[in-house]
JSON list of C-alpha atoms in Angstrom, two decimals:
[
{"chain": "A", "resi": 1439, "resn": "MET", "atom": "CA", "xyz": [-7.34, -27.63, -13.83]},
{"chain": "A", "resi": 1440, "resn": "GLN", "atom": "CA", "xyz": [-7.51, -26.84, -10.08]},
{"chain": "A", "resi": 1441, "resn": "THR", "atom": "CA", "xyz": [-10.69, -25.50, -8.68]},
{"chain": "A", "resi": 1442, "resn": "SER", "atom": "CA", "xyz": [-10.56, -22.76, -5.99]},
{"chain": "A", "resi": 1443, "resn": "GLU", "atom": "CA", "xyz": [-12.97, -21.88, -3.19]},
{"chain": "A", "resi": 1444, "resn": "TRP", "atom": "CA", "xyz": [-11.88, -18.29, -3.34]},
{"chain": "A", "resi": 1445, "resn": "THR", "atom": "CA", "xyz": [-14.61, -15.60, -3.01]},
{"chain": "A", "resi": 1446, "resn": "PRO", "atom": "CA", "xyz": [-14.63, -12.73, -5.75]},
{"chain": "A", "resi": 1447, "resn": "ALA", "atom": "CA", "xyz": [-13.11, -10.49, -3.14]},
{"chain": "A", "resi": 1448, "resn": "GLU", "atom": "CA", "xyz": [-10.37, -12.96, -2.53]},
{"chain": "A", "resi": 1449, "resn": "ALA", "atom": "CA", "xyz": [-9.69, -13.55, -6.20]},
{"chain": "A", "resi": 1450, "resn": "ALA", "atom": "CA", "xyz": [-9.62, -9.90, -7.01]},
{"chain": "A", "resi": 1451, "resn": "SER", "atom": "CA", "xyz": [-6.96, -9.43, -4.20]},
{"chain": "A", "resi": 1452, "resn": "HIS", "atom": "CA", "xyz": [-4.75, -12.14, -5.47]},
{"chain": "A", "resi": 1453, "resn": "CYS", "atom": "CA", "xyz": [-5.13, -10.78, -9.07]},
{"chain": "A", "resi": 1454, "resn": "GLY", "atom": "CA", "xyz": [-4.63, -7.12, -8.13]},
{"chain": "A", "resi": 1455, "resn": "VAL", "atom": "CA", "xyz": [-7.95, -5.96, -9.58]},
{"chain": "A", "resi": 1456, "resn": "THR", "atom": "CA", "xyz": [-11.07, -4.63, -7.75]},
{"chain": "A", "resi": 1457, "resn": "GLN", "atom": "CA", "xyz": [-13.91, -6.56, -6.97]},
{"chain": "A", "resi": 1458, "resn": "PRO", "atom": "CA", "xyz": [-16.27, -5.20, -9.55]},
{"chain": "A", "resi": 1459, "resn": "ARG", "atom": "CA", "xyz": [-13.55, -6.01, -12.39]},
{"chain": "A", "resi": 1460, "resn": "MET", "atom": "CA", "xyz": [-13.23, -9.60, -10.98]},
{"chain": "A", "resi": 1461, "resn": "ASN", "atom": "CA", "xyz": [-16.96, -10.04, -11.20]},
{"chain": "A", "resi": 1462, "resn": "ASP", "atom": "CA", "xyz": [-16.78, -8.80, -14.92]},
{"chain": "A", "resi": 1463, "resn": "LEU", "atom": "CA", "xyz": [-14.20, -11.46, -15.46]},
{"chain": "A", "resi": 1464, "resn": "LEU", "atom": "CA", "xyz": [-16.14, -14.06, -13.70]},
{"chain": "A", "resi": 1465, "resn": "ARG", "atom": "CA", "xyz": [-19.12, -13.17, -15.84]},
{"chain": "A", "resi": 1466, "resn": "GLY", "atom": "CA", "xyz": [-17.10, -13.62, -18.98]},
{"chain": "A", "resi": 1467, "resn": "ARG", "atom": "CA", "xyz": [-17.20, -9.99, -19.84]},
{"chain": "A", "resi": 1468, "resn": "VAL", "atom": "CA", "xyz": [-13.61, -10.03, -21.27]},
{"chain": "A", "resi": 1469, "resn": "SER", "atom": "CA", "xyz": [-14.18, -7.44, -23.78]},
{"chain": "A", "resi": 1470, "resn": "ARG", "atom": "CA", "xyz": [-14.12, -4.99, -20.79]},
{"chain": "A", "resi": 1471, "resn": "PHE", "atom": "CA", "xyz": [-10.45, -5.97, -20.37]},
{"chain": "A", "resi": 1472, "resn": "SER", "atom": "CA", "xyz": [-7.43, -4.93, -22.44]},
{"chain": "A", "resi": 1473, "resn": "LEU", "atom": "CA", "xyz": [-4.95, -8.10, -23.51]},
{"chain": "A", "resi": 1474, "resn": "ASP", "atom": "CA", "xyz": [-2.49, -6.50, -21.16]},
{"chain": "A", "resi": 1475, "resn": "ALA", "atom": "CA", "xyz": [-4.76, -6.56, -18.30]},
{"chain": "A", "resi": 1476, "resn": "LEU", "atom": "CA", "xyz": [-5.81, -10.30, -19.01]},
{"chain": "A", "resi": 1477, "resn": "VAL", "atom": "CA", "xyz": [-2.04, -11.22, -19.15]},
{"chain": "A", "resi": 1478, "resn": "ASN", "atom": "CA", "xyz": [-1.41, -9.64, -15.93]},
{"chain": "A", "resi": 1479, "resn": "ILE", "atom": "CA", "xyz": [-4.39, -11.54, -14.06]},
{"chain": "A", "resi": 1480, "resn": "ALA", "atom": "CA", "xyz": [-3.12, -14.73, -15.60]},
{"chain": "A", "resi": 1481, "resn": "THR", "atom": "CA", "xyz": [0.34, -13.98, -14.49]},
{"chain": "A", "resi": 1482, "resn": "ALA", "atom": "CA", "xyz": [-0.84, -13.12, -10.98]},
{"chain": "A", "resi": 1483, "resn": "LEU", "atom": "CA", "xyz": [-2.41, -16.50, -10.82]},
{"chain": "A", "resi": 1484, "resn": "GLY", "atom": "CA", "xyz": [0.77, -18.32, -12.07]},
{"chain": "A", "resi": 1485, "resn": "ARG", "atom": "CA", "xyz": [-0.56, -19.12, -15.35]},
{"chain": "A", "resi": 1486, "resn": "ARG", "atom": "CA", "xyz": [1.91, -18.88, -18.49]},
{"chain": "A", "resi": 1487, "resn": "ASP", "atom": "CA", "xyz": [0.63, -17.19, -21.68]},
{"chain": "A", "resi": 1488, "resn": "HIS", "atom": "CA", "xyz": [1.28, -17.92, -25.23]},
{"chain": "A", "resi": 1489, "resn": "ILE", "atom": "CA", "xyz": [-0.26, -15.72, -27.80]},
{"chain": "A", "resi": 1490, "resn": "ALA", "atom": "CA", "xyz": [-0.18, -16.59, -31.58]},
{"chain": "A", "resi": 1491, "resn": "LEU", "atom": "CA", "xyz": [-1.51, -14.45, -34.06]},
{"chain": "A", "resi": 1492, "resn": "GLU", "atom": "CA", "xyz": [-2.24, -15.28, -37.97]},
{"chain": "A", "resi": 1493, "resn": "ALA", "atom": "CA", "xyz": [-2.95, -13.10, -40.74]},
{"chain": "A", "resi": 1494, "resn": "ALA", "atom": "CA", "xyz": [-6.71, -12.81, -41.72]}
]
């Protein structure tokens, strides 16, 4: 995995979210994001998603 030297503001700009939202994500507060928002952020960063669901 590559590391980046982006500031939170630069990361937010690349991901299409506000800086406060990026700070939430960087602090691990993923419960504040919808799955759709997380997928959009990953896509903006050039990541591919694969989601598998299992019966409980």
